[in-house]
Coordinates of C-alpha atoms in Angstrom, one line a residue:
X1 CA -26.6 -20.0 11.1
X2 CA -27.7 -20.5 7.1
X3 CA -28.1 -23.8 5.9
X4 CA -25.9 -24.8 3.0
X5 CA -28.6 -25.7 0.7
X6 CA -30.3 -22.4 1.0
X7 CA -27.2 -20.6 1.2
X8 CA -27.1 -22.6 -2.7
X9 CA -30.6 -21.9 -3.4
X10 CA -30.6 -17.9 -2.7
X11 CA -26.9 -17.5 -5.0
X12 CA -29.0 -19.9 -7.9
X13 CA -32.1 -17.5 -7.7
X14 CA -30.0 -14.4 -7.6
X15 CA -28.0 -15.7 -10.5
X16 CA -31.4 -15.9 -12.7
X17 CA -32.0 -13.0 -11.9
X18 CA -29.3 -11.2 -12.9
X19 CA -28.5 -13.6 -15.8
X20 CA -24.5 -14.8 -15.6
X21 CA -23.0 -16.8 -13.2
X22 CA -21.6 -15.2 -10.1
X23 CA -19.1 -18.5 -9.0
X24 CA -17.7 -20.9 -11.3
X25 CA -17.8 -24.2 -9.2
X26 CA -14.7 -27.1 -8.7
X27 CA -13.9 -29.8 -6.8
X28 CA -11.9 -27.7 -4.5
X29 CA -14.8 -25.0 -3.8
X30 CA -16.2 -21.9 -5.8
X31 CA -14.7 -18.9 -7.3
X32 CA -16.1 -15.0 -8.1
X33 CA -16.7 -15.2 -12.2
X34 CA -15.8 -11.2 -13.3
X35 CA -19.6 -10.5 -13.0
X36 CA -19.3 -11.9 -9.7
X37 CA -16.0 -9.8 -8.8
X38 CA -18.3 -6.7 -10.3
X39 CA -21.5 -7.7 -8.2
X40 CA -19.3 -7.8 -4.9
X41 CA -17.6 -4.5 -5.3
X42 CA -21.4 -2.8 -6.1
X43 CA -22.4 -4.5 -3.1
X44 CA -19.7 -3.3 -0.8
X45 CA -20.5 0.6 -1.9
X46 CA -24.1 -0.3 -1.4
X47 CA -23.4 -1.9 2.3
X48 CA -21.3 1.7 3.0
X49 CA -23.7 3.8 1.7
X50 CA -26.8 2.0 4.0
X51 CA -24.1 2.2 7.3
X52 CA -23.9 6.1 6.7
X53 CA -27.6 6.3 6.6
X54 CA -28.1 4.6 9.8
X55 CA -25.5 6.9 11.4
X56 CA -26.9 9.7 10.1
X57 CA -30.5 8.7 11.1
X58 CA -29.5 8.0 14.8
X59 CA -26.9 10.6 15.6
X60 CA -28.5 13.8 15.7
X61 CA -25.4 15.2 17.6
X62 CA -22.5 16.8 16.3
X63 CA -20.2 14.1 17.3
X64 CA -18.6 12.3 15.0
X65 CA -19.7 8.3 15.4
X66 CA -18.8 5.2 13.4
X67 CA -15.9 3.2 11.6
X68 CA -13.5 4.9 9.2
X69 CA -11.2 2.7 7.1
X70 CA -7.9 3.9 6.5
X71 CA -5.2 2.5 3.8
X72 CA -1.9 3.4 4.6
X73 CA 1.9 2.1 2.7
X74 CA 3.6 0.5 5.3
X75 CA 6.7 3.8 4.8
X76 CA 3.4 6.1 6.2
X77 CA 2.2 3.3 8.6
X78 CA 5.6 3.4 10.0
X79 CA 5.5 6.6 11.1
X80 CA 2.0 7.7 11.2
X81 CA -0.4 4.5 12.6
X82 CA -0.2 5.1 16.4
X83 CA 0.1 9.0 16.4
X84 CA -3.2 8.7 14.3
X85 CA -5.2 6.4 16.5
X86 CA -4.3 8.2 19.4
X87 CA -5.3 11.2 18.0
X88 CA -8.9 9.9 17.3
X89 CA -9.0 8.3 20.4
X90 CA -8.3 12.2 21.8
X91 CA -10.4 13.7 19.7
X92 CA -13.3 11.6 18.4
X93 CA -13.7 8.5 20.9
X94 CA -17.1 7.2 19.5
X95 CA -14.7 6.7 15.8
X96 CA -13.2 3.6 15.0
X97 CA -10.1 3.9 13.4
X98 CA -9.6 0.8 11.3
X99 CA -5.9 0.9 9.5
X100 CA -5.0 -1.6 6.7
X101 CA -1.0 -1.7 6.1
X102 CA 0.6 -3.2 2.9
X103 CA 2.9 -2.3 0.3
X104 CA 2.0 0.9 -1.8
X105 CA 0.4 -1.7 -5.2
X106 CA -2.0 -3.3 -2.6
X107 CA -3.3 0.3 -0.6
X108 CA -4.0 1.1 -5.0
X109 CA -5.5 -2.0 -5.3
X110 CA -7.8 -1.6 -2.0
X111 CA -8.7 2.0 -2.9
X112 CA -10.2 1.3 -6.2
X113 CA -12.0 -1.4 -5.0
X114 CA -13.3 1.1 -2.2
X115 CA -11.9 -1.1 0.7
X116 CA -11.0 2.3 2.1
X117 CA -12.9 5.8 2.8
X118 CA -9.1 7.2 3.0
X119 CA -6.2 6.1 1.4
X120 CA -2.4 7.3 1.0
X121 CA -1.1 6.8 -2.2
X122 CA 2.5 6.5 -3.7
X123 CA 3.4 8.6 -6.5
X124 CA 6.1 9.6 -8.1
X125 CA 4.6 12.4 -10.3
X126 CA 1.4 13.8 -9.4
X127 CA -0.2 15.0 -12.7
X128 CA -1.2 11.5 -13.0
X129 CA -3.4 11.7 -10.0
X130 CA -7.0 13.8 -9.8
X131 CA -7.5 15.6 -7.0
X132 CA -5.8 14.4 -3.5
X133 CA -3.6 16.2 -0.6
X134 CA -0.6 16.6 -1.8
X135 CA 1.1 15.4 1.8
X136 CA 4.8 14.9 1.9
X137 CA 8.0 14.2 -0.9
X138 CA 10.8 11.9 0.5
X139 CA 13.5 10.9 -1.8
X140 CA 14.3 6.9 -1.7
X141 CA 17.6 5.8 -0.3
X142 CA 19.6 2.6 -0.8
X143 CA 19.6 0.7 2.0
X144 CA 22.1 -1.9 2.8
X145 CA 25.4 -3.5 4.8
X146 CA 27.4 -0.9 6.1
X147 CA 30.3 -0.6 3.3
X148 CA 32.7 2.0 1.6
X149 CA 30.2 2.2 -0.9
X150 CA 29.2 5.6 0.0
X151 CA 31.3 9.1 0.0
X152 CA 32.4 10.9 3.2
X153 CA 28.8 12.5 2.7
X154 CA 27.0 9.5 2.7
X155 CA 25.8 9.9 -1.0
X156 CA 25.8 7.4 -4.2
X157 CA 25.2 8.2 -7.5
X158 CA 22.0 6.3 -9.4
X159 CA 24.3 5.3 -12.3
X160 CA 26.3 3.0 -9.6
X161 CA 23.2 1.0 -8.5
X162 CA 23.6 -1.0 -11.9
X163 CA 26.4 -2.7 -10.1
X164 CA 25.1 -3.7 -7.0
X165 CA 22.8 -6.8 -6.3
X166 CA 19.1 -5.2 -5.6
X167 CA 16.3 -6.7 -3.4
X168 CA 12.8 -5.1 -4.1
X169 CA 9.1 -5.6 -4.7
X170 CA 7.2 -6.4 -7.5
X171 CA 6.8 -3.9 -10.2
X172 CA 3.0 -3.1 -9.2
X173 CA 4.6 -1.1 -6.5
X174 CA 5.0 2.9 -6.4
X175 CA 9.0 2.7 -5.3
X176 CA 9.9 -0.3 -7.8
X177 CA 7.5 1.9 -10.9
X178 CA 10.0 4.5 -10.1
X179 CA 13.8 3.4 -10.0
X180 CA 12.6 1.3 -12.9
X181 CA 11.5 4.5 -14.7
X182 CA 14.3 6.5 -13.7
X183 CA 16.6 3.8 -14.7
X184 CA 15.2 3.5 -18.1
X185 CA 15.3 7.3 -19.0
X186 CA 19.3 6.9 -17.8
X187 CA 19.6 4.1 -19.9
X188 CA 21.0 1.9 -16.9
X189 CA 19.7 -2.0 -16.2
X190 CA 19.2 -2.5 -12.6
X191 CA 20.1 -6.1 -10.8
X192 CA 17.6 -6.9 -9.0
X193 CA 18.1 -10.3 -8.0
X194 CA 14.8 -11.7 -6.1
X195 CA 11.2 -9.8 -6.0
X196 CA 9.6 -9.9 -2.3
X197 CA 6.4 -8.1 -1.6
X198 CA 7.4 -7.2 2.2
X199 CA 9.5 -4.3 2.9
X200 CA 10.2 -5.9 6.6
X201 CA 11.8 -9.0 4.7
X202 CA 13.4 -7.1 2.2
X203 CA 15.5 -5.1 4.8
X204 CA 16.0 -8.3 6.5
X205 CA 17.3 -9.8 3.4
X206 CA 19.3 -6.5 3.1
X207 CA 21.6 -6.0 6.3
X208 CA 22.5 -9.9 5.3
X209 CA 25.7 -8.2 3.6
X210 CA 25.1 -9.7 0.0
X211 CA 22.5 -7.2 -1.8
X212 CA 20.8 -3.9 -1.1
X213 CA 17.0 -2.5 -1.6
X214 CA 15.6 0.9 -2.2
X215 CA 13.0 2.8 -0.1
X216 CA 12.1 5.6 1.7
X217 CA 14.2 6.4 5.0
X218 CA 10.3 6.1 6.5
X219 CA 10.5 2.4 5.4
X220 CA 13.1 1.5 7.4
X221 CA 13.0 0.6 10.8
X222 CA 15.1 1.9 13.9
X223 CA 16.1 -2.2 14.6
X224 CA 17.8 -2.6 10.6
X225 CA 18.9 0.9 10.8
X226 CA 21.1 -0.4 13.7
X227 CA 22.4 -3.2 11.1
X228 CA 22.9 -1.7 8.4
X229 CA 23.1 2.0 6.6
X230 CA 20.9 4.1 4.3
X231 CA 22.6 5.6 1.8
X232 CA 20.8 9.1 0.0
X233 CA 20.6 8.2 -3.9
X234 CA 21.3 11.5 -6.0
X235 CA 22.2 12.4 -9.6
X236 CA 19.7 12.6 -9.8
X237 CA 17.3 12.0 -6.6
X238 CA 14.4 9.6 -6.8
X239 CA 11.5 11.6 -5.1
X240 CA 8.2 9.7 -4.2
X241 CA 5.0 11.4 -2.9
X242 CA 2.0 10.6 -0.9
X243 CA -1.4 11.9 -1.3
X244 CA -4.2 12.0 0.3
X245 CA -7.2 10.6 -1.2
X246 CA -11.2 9.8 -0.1
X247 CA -13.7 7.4 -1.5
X248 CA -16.9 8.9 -1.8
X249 CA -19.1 6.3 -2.7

């Protein structure tokens, strides 16, 4: 336990040394200035960087020791999570596996800040990605109440999404970038009537009967496939791919 007032003391001397302010103080508490946002992504690298040294000193062995932090979309997690940590657990016992889940903007978000040593990422065209393992393409589907929407082969066209009532995520997200984009070059305005950052919710909201979303088949689970249907978007298809990517600092 660190006393307040030296807790206070060490942030006051560390912010003369450096020369800007690291919290900008309120009634309600304190909050990371920029330079202080900067300082504590610097100092996360740094802690990750000292934690591979002590492995590296005390593990002379072959065997592969320590945490890795994994950033998965919640479409991957689906499908992925528990074969992975099983695998590790098979493989490499002395690893902790440590997976964060969240929506494909947030696993971006974590990455650059190097929350994560590995990271899937959602794109939809990969020239605007350096390096990476190009994993798998899945085409998103509109999922929703099971209607006569569809034709005998289960298919809609993207031009009819313009008249249906959309739920979906904000636009920071790989899946919404993409129907937006694809929308736009087609010259069609979607409907998206309410923004919800939680794909679980959002196919809640969906087998309600009153609107529809747009994901991966991956994103949908076995329980709201039972309520409602998934119906393959085409003319044209809407692929999205996942990659592969390690933080080496």
């Amino acid at each position: 336990f660190i006393a307040q007032p030296a807790i206070s003391a060490q942030i006051q001397q560390l912010e003369s040394e450096l020369g800007c302010s690291l919290f900008v103080r309120h009634a309600r508490g304190t909050k990371l200035t920029p330079s202080g946002q900067s300082l504590m992504t610097h100092a996360h690298a740094i802690m990750r960087q000292i934690e591979a040294a002590r492995l590296d000193v005390q593990n002379a062995s072959d065997d592969a020791v320590g945490y890795v932090k994994l950033g998965l979309p919640t479409s991957i997690a689906n499908v992925l999570a528990t074969p992975l940590i099983d695998l590790v657990r098979r493989r490499s016992p002395r690893v902790t596996l440590q997976i964060s889940e969240g929506l494909s903007g947030e696993i971006d978000q974590g990455y650059a800040e190097h929350r994560f040593d590995l990271a899937i990422l959602m794109r939809s065209d990969l020239r605007a990605l350096q390096g990476g393992l190009h994993l798998v393409e899945e085409d998103v589907c509109l999922f929703g109440p099971k209607t006569q929407l569809a034709s005998a082969g289960g298919d809609i066209r993207f031009a009819r999404l313009a008249d249906l009532p959309l739920y979906h995520s904000s636009r920071i997200h790989a899946c919404r970038k993409l129907i937006e984009q694809t929308a736009q070059r087609l010259s069609i305005k979607l409907n998206v009537i309410a923004e919800l950052d939680s794909i679980h919710r959002l196919n809640d909201l969906a087998v309600r009967g009153d609107g529809y979303t747009i994901f991966p088949r991956t994103s949908i689970t076995e329980k709201h496939m039972r309520q409602g249907h998934c119906y393959r978007i085409v003319d044209p298809a809407v692929p999205l791919r996942s990659v592969l990517v390690g933080n080496n600092a």
